[in-house]
Amino acid sequence: MVLAHSHGMSSGIAVGALYRYVWHTSQSSQILICILTMVLAPLPMAYLELQRRMVDEAVTQRNLRLLTILGTAYLAVICVKCAFKYTLNMTKGIAIETIARDIRCRVMVKAGEMSGGIEKSRSQVTGATLVSILSAETEDMSGFAGDAFAVPMLSGGTILYVVGYLLWVQPEIAMLAIVVYLPQMVLVPSIQHKINRLARLRIRLTRFLGHIAEHGDERHERILRNAGSALIDRLYQVRVWIYLRKYFLSELGNFLANLGPLIVVTVGGYLVITGKTEVGTLVVFISGLQRIADPWDELVNFYRAISNTSVAYAMVSSKLGPMQGDY
């Protein structure tokens, strides 16, 4: 229990430090991202209401004028969403490249210190480690920067708006739809914790393998070759273990995403047949469930990404020093 608690605390500290670094380095982009997500989050609710009114009012009443008005409004919402989403993606891209540039500059400063003799005798940072940081670890951390605030705000906000709307329209079906996602709420944190431990081991093995490749010589060629071969086999096993857990979570999400519409159509169809709800409401729930499924998948993937990135951030900052200040 104590060990698990300490792991949770260290993970929380790493996530907090990661967010402080992202905010410090790309603050202007993150502010614009937050503003754009606040505009985009409620738009799916407008889609659902327009769909419901088009089916229940315009189509049912054969009102062509109302159908045209509602269709035009729907088109306007689509255009607004596309324009804001394009701006959001461009802003996220700028944030990603800002973080990548900052990390690479820090790596080059560290490389200069090593080549110039500064801390050379006591530094544990090797050329192989710097190459690893410049490539995969930089990509992981910079890629997260674009989603750090956008995904939880946009996906979380979208889910809250849509669920609130569905509860207002038909509480019974909405509650069943919510229950579909409960297994993921329980399993994802537990399995992701195990993936994090494997990710830390993967990074260490990769760095050590690079260290062996960098410092190989003819005198110890056979020993190094055997050690390298053992590390490669170990790295293979670790990555397979990660894939087993990672893809289990992915397929669990796919299963629940397909189970949701089945429940909605079955229960909703019963309510339509018994006269307790309208066809338009059922159509809205099928569409609404999809609008929940996509951002929910994004949130689950984001949780996994933040866990993996916090591991990479902790290991990079341990080699490059404090990441909050200027390099």
Short mmCIF file of C-alpha atoms in Angstrom, two decimals:
data_model
loop_
_atom_site.label_atom_id
_atom_site.label_comp_id
_atom_site.label_asym_id
_atom_site.label_seq_id
_atom_site.Cartn_x
_atom_site.Cartn_y
_atom_site.Cartn_z
CA MET A 1 0.00 0.00 0.00
CA VAL A 2 2.78 2.41 0.92
CA LEU A 3 4.65 1.59 -2.30
CA ALA A 4 1.53 2.11 -4.41
CA HIS A 5 0.86 5.40 -2.62
CA SER A 6 4.42 6.58 -3.26
CA HIS A 7 4.11 5.63 -6.95
CA GLY A 8 0.87 7.64 -7.14
CA MET A 9 2.46 10.66 -5.45
CA SER A 10 5.55 10.57 -7.69
CA SER A 11 3.33 10.22 -10.76
CA GLY A 12 1.24 13.18 -9.64
CA ILE A 13 4.37 15.28 -9.04
CA ALA A 14 5.72 14.38 -12.50
CA VAL A 15 2.42 15.33 -14.15
CA GLY A 16 2.34 18.65 -12.28
CA ALA A 17 5.93 19.44 -13.30
CA LEU A 18 5.13 18.48 -16.90
CA TYR A 19 2.15 20.84 -17.00
CA ARG A 20 4.17 23.69 -15.46
CA TYR A 21 6.83 23.21 -18.12
CA VAL A 22 4.30 23.12 -20.97
CA TRP A 23 2.55 26.25 -19.66
CA HIS A 24 5.82 28.11 -19.07
CA THR A 25 7.12 27.33 -22.57
CA SER A 26 3.96 27.79 -24.69
CA GLN A 27 1.70 30.02 -22.58
CA SER A 28 0.33 32.24 -25.37
CA SER A 29 -0.63 29.22 -27.51
CA GLN A 30 -2.24 27.45 -24.55
CA ILE A 31 -4.41 30.50 -23.72
CA LEU A 32 -5.72 30.61 -27.30
CA ILE A 33 -6.28 26.82 -27.21
CA CYS A 34 -8.40 27.17 -24.05
CA ILE A 35 -10.52 29.93 -25.63
CA LEU A 36 -11.11 27.92 -28.80
CA THR A 37 -12.07 24.76 -26.89
CA MET A 38 -14.64 26.69 -24.85
CA VAL A 39 -16.30 27.70 -28.12
CA LEU A 40 -16.12 24.23 -29.68
CA ALA A 41 -17.25 22.11 -26.71
CA PRO A 42 -20.99 22.99 -26.75
CA LEU A 43 -21.41 22.76 -30.55
CA PRO A 44 -22.27 19.01 -30.60
CA MET A 45 -25.26 19.81 -28.41
CA ALA A 46 -26.46 22.22 -31.13
CA TYR A 47 -26.10 19.43 -33.72
CA LEU A 48 -28.27 17.09 -31.67
CA GLU A 49 -31.01 19.63 -31.03
CA LEU A 50 -31.16 20.60 -34.70
CA GLN A 51 -31.32 16.91 -35.71
CA ARG A 52 -34.15 16.27 -33.25
CA ARG A 53 -36.18 19.25 -34.46
CA MET A 54 -35.59 18.41 -38.12
CA VAL A 55 -37.01 14.90 -37.60
CA ASP A 56 -39.73 15.55 -35.00
CA GLU A 57 -40.98 18.90 -36.28
CA ALA A 58 -39.99 19.62 -39.88
CA VAL A 59 -40.17 16.10 -41.35
CA THR A 60 -43.11 14.87 -39.27
CA GLN A 61 -45.15 18.01 -40.05
CA ARG A 62 -43.98 18.11 -43.71
CA ASN A 63 -42.88 21.71 -43.14
CA LEU A 64 -40.43 22.49 -45.95
CA ARG A 65 -39.78 26.06 -44.77
CA LEU A 66 -38.83 24.91 -41.26
CA LEU A 67 -36.67 22.13 -42.71
CA THR A 68 -34.80 24.70 -44.83
CA ILE A 69 -34.25 27.01 -41.86
CA LEU A 70 -33.04 24.22 -39.61
CA GLY A 71 -30.84 22.80 -42.39
CA THR A 72 -29.26 26.21 -42.96
CA ALA A 73 -28.63 26.57 -39.23
CA TYR A 74 -27.03 23.10 -39.21
CA LEU A 75 -24.77 24.11 -42.11
CA ALA A 76 -23.78 27.30 -40.28
CA VAL A 77 -22.81 25.30 -37.18
CA ILE A 78 -20.71 22.95 -39.36
CA CYS A 79 -18.89 25.91 -40.93
CA VAL A 80 -18.23 27.53 -37.56
CA LYS A 81 -16.92 24.27 -36.12
CA CYS A 82 -14.60 23.63 -39.09
CA ALA A 83 -13.16 27.16 -38.93
CA PHE A 84 -12.52 27.02 -35.20
CA LYS A 85 -11.20 23.45 -35.37
CA TYR A 86 -8.72 24.44 -38.08
CA THR A 87 -7.51 27.36 -35.96
CA LEU A 88 -7.28 25.07 -32.92
CA ASN A 89 -5.19 22.48 -34.79
CA MET A 90 -2.83 25.15 -36.12
CA THR A 91 -2.39 26.58 -32.62
CA LYS A 92 -1.71 23.08 -31.25
CA GLY A 93 0.89 22.56 -33.98
CA ILE A 94 2.66 25.79 -32.99
CA ALA A 95 2.67 24.69 -29.33
CA ILE A 96 4.13 21.30 -30.32
CA GLU A 97 6.96 22.86 -32.30
CA THR A 98 7.65 25.42 -29.55
CA ILE A 99 8.18 22.63 -27.01
CA ALA A 100 10.26 20.58 -29.46
CA ARG A 101 12.50 23.58 -30.18
CA ASP A 102 12.96 24.30 -26.47
CA ILE A 103 13.95 20.70 -25.64
CA ARG A 104 16.36 20.49 -28.58
CA CYS A 105 17.99 23.76 -27.56
CA ARG A 106 18.45 22.40 -24.04
CA VAL A 107 19.99 19.22 -25.44
CA MET A 108 22.43 21.22 -27.56
CA VAL A 109 23.41 23.35 -24.56
CA LYS A 110 24.07 20.17 -22.57
CA ALA A 111 26.08 18.73 -25.48
CA GLY A 112 28.13 21.94 -25.59
CA GLU A 113 28.84 21.70 -21.88
CA MET A 114 30.02 18.12 -22.31
CA SER A 115 32.27 18.89 -25.29
CA GLY A 116 33.63 21.97 -23.55
CA GLY A 117 34.57 20.04 -20.46
CA ILE A 118 31.89 21.53 -18.21
CA GLU A 119 30.67 18.81 -15.87
CA LYS A 120 32.29 16.31 -18.23
CA SER A 121 34.01 14.38 -15.51
CA ARG A 122 30.91 13.99 -13.37
CA SER A 123 28.16 13.98 -16.00
CA GLN A 124 26.20 10.80 -16.53
CA VAL A 125 24.77 12.08 -19.80
CA THR A 126 26.23 10.22 -22.77
CA GLY A 127 25.99 11.00 -26.44
CA ALA A 128 23.60 8.07 -26.88
CA THR A 129 21.34 9.50 -24.19
CA LEU A 130 21.29 12.88 -25.93
CA VAL A 131 20.43 11.23 -29.26
CA SER A 132 17.58 9.35 -27.57
CA ILE A 133 16.28 12.60 -26.06
CA LEU A 134 16.60 14.45 -29.38
CA SER A 135 14.54 11.82 -31.21
CA ALA A 136 11.84 9.73 -29.56
CA GLU A 137 11.60 11.43 -26.16
CA THR A 138 11.38 14.93 -27.64
CA GLU A 139 8.63 13.79 -30.00
CA ASP A 140 6.65 12.28 -27.12
CA MET A 141 6.85 15.41 -24.98
CA SER A 142 6.27 17.95 -27.76
CA GLY A 143 3.34 15.96 -29.14
CA PHE A 144 1.71 16.07 -25.72
CA ALA A 145 2.03 19.87 -25.56
CA GLY A 146 -0.66 20.37 -28.19
CA ASP A 147 -3.15 18.24 -26.26
CA ALA A 148 -2.23 19.20 -22.68
CA PHE A 149 -5.15 21.61 -22.27
CA ALA A 150 -7.10 21.07 -25.50
CA VAL A 151 -8.12 17.42 -25.02
CA PRO A 152 -9.39 17.54 -21.41
CA MET A 153 -11.25 20.79 -22.05
CA LEU A 154 -12.68 19.94 -25.47
CA SER A 155 -13.38 16.23 -25.04
CA GLY A 156 -14.43 16.53 -21.40
CA GLY A 157 -16.58 19.57 -22.11
CA THR A 158 -18.20 17.90 -25.13
CA ILE A 159 -19.09 14.82 -23.06
CA LEU A 160 -20.60 16.93 -20.28
CA TYR A 161 -22.68 19.01 -22.69
CA VAL A 162 -23.93 16.02 -24.67
CA VAL A 163 -24.69 13.89 -21.59
CA GLY A 164 -26.52 16.82 -20.01
CA TYR A 165 -28.58 17.29 -23.16
CA LEU A 166 -29.40 13.56 -23.43
CA LEU A 167 -30.42 13.46 -19.75
CA TRP A 168 -32.75 16.38 -20.44
CA VAL A 169 -34.29 14.70 -23.50
CA GLN A 170 -34.65 11.11 -22.17
CA PRO A 171 -33.05 10.31 -18.76
CA GLU A 172 -33.67 6.54 -18.92
CA ILE A 173 -31.71 5.97 -22.14
CA ALA A 174 -29.02 8.43 -21.08
CA MET A 175 -28.34 6.57 -17.82
CA LEU A 176 -27.95 3.27 -19.70
CA ALA A 177 -25.53 4.90 -22.11
CA ILE A 178 -23.44 6.23 -19.22
CA VAL A 179 -23.23 2.78 -17.59
CA VAL A 180 -21.58 1.44 -20.77
CA TYR A 181 -18.41 3.40 -20.00
CA LEU A 182 -18.04 2.37 -16.35
CA PRO A 183 -15.73 -0.64 -17.04
CA GLN A 184 -13.18 1.64 -18.67
CA MET A 185 -13.26 4.02 -15.71
CA VAL A 186 -12.21 1.13 -13.47
CA LEU A 187 -9.74 -0.73 -15.70
CA VAL A 188 -7.87 2.04 -17.51
CA PRO A 189 -6.03 3.57 -14.48
CA SER A 190 -4.96 0.15 -13.17
CA ILE A 191 -3.65 -1.14 -16.50
CA GLN A 192 -2.04 2.19 -17.40
CA HIS A 193 -0.06 2.15 -14.16
CA LYS A 194 1.52 -1.14 -15.28
CA ILE A 195 2.19 0.30 -18.75
CA ASN A 196 3.99 3.27 -17.14
CA ARG A 197 6.36 0.97 -15.28
CA LEU A 198 7.13 -0.86 -18.52
CA ALA A 199 7.62 2.46 -20.35
CA ARG A 200 10.24 3.57 -17.82
CA LEU A 201 12.04 0.25 -18.27
CA ARG A 202 11.85 0.60 -22.08
CA ILE A 203 13.50 4.04 -21.97
CA ARG A 204 16.29 2.81 -19.69
CA LEU A 205 16.95 -0.22 -21.91
CA THR A 206 17.02 1.95 -25.05
CA ARG A 207 19.49 4.38 -23.50
CA PHE A 208 21.70 1.57 -22.21
CA LEU A 209 21.68 -0.08 -25.65
CA GLY A 210 22.78 3.22 -27.18
CA HIS A 211 25.51 3.51 -24.56
CA ILE A 212 26.85 0.05 -25.49
CA ALA A 213 26.79 0.90 -29.19
CA GLU A 214 28.61 4.18 -28.53
CA HIS A 215 31.37 2.74 -26.35
CA GLY A 216 32.04 -0.53 -28.13
CA ASP A 217 35.65 -1.44 -28.92
CA GLU A 218 37.50 -4.42 -30.37
CA ARG A 219 38.84 -5.66 -27.02
CA HIS A 220 35.40 -6.23 -25.58
CA GLU A 221 33.54 -6.78 -28.85
CA ARG A 222 32.22 -10.25 -27.97
CA ILE A 223 31.09 -9.27 -24.46
CA LEU A 224 29.38 -6.13 -25.73
CA ARG A 225 27.76 -8.04 -28.59
CA ASN A 226 26.31 -10.59 -26.13
CA ALA A 227 25.17 -7.83 -23.75
CA GLY A 228 23.61 -5.94 -26.63
CA SER A 229 21.83 -9.05 -27.86
CA ALA A 230 20.43 -9.70 -24.37
CA LEU A 231 19.25 -6.08 -24.13
CA ILE A 232 17.56 -6.28 -27.53
CA ASP A 233 15.71 -9.45 -26.47
CA ARG A 234 14.68 -7.81 -23.21
CA LEU A 235 13.52 -4.69 -25.03
CA TYR A 236 11.47 -6.89 -27.38
CA GLN A 237 9.75 -8.55 -24.39
CA VAL A 238 9.00 -5.23 -22.72
CA ARG A 239 7.46 -3.77 -25.86
CA VAL A 240 5.32 -6.89 -26.36
CA TRP A 241 4.07 -6.59 -22.76
CA ILE A 242 3.19 -2.96 -23.42
CA TYR A 243 1.32 -3.90 -26.61
CA LEU A 244 -0.67 -6.60 -24.78
CA ARG A 245 -2.01 -4.07 -22.30
CA LYS A 246 -2.30 -1.17 -24.72
CA TYR A 247 -4.33 -3.05 -27.31
CA PHE A 248 -6.51 -4.68 -24.66
CA LEU A 249 -7.58 -1.19 -23.59
CA SER A 250 -8.15 -0.23 -27.24
CA GLU A 251 -10.33 -3.25 -27.98
CA LEU A 252 -12.25 -2.82 -24.73
CA GLY A 253 -13.06 0.69 -25.91
CA ASN A 254 -14.14 -0.60 -29.33
CA PHE A 255 -16.36 -3.27 -27.74
CA LEU A 256 -18.10 -0.76 -25.49
CA ALA A 257 -18.46 1.72 -28.35
CA ASN A 258 -20.35 -0.91 -30.35
CA LEU A 259 -22.32 -2.13 -27.35
CA GLY A 260 -23.67 1.35 -26.63
CA PRO A 261 -25.70 1.77 -29.87
CA LEU A 262 -27.14 -1.75 -29.43
CA ILE A 263 -28.44 -0.83 -25.97
CA VAL A 264 -29.80 2.50 -27.17
CA VAL A 265 -31.58 1.01 -30.20
CA THR A 266 -33.04 -1.84 -28.13
CA VAL A 267 -34.26 0.22 -25.17
CA GLY A 268 -35.09 3.26 -27.30
CA GLY A 269 -36.96 1.11 -29.81
CA TYR A 270 -39.03 -0.34 -26.97
CA LEU A 271 -39.89 3.18 -25.77
CA VAL A 272 -40.88 4.24 -29.32
CA ILE A 273 -43.05 1.14 -29.82
CA THR A 274 -44.81 1.70 -26.48
CA GLY A 275 -45.33 5.38 -27.28
CA LYS A 276 -43.10 6.70 -24.49
CA THR A 277 -40.72 8.59 -26.79
CA GLU A 278 -40.45 9.78 -30.41
CA VAL A 279 -38.43 8.55 -33.36
CA GLY A 280 -36.48 11.82 -33.46
CA THR A 281 -35.36 11.26 -29.88
CA LEU A 282 -34.07 7.80 -30.78
CA VAL A 283 -32.18 9.21 -33.77
CA VAL A 284 -30.65 11.88 -31.54
CA PHE A 285 -29.53 9.27 -29.01
CA ILE A 286 -27.80 7.16 -31.65
CA SER A 287 -26.02 10.26 -32.95
CA GLY A 288 -25.38 11.54 -29.43
CA LEU A 289 -23.79 8.28 -28.34
CA GLN A 290 -21.32 8.56 -31.20
CA ARG A 291 -20.57 12.13 -30.15
CA ILE A 292 -19.79 10.78 -26.69
CA ALA A 293 -17.78 7.77 -27.93
CA ASP A 294 -15.25 9.78 -29.95
CA PRO A 295 -14.29 12.30 -27.22
CA TRP A 296 -14.35 9.50 -24.64
CA ASP A 297 -11.77 7.59 -26.69
CA GLU A 298 -9.73 10.79 -26.90
CA LEU A 299 -9.87 11.18 -23.12
CA VAL A 300 -8.78 7.58 -22.55
CA ASN A 301 -5.92 7.97 -25.05
CA PHE A 302 -5.03 11.30 -23.43
CA TYR A 303 -4.86 9.67 -20.00
CA ARG A 304 -2.50 7.09 -21.41
CA ALA A 305 -0.48 9.78 -23.20
CA ILE A 306 -0.09 11.96 -20.12
CA SER A 307 1.04 8.94 -18.12
CA ASN A 308 3.65 7.99 -20.73
CA THR A 309 4.77 11.59 -21.27
CA SER A 310 5.18 12.28 -17.56
CA VAL A 311 7.53 9.27 -17.44
CA ALA A 312 9.54 10.64 -20.38
CA TYR A 313 9.57 14.15 -18.85
CA ALA A 314 10.87 12.89 -15.51
CA MET A 315 13.66 10.95 -17.21
CA VAL A 316 14.61 13.81 -19.55
CA SER A 317 14.68 16.39 -16.75
CA SER A 318 16.85 14.04 -14.69
CA LYS A 319 19.46 14.25 -17.44
CA LEU A 320 19.09 17.87 -18.57
CA GLY A 321 18.37 19.42 -15.17
CA PRO A 322 15.41 21.70 -14.23
CA MET A 323 13.13 22.33 -17.20
CA GLN A 324 11.14 25.30 -15.83
CA GLY A 325 13.65 28.09 -16.37
CA ASP A 326 15.43 29.39 -19.43
CA TYR A 327 18.10 27.19 -20.93
#
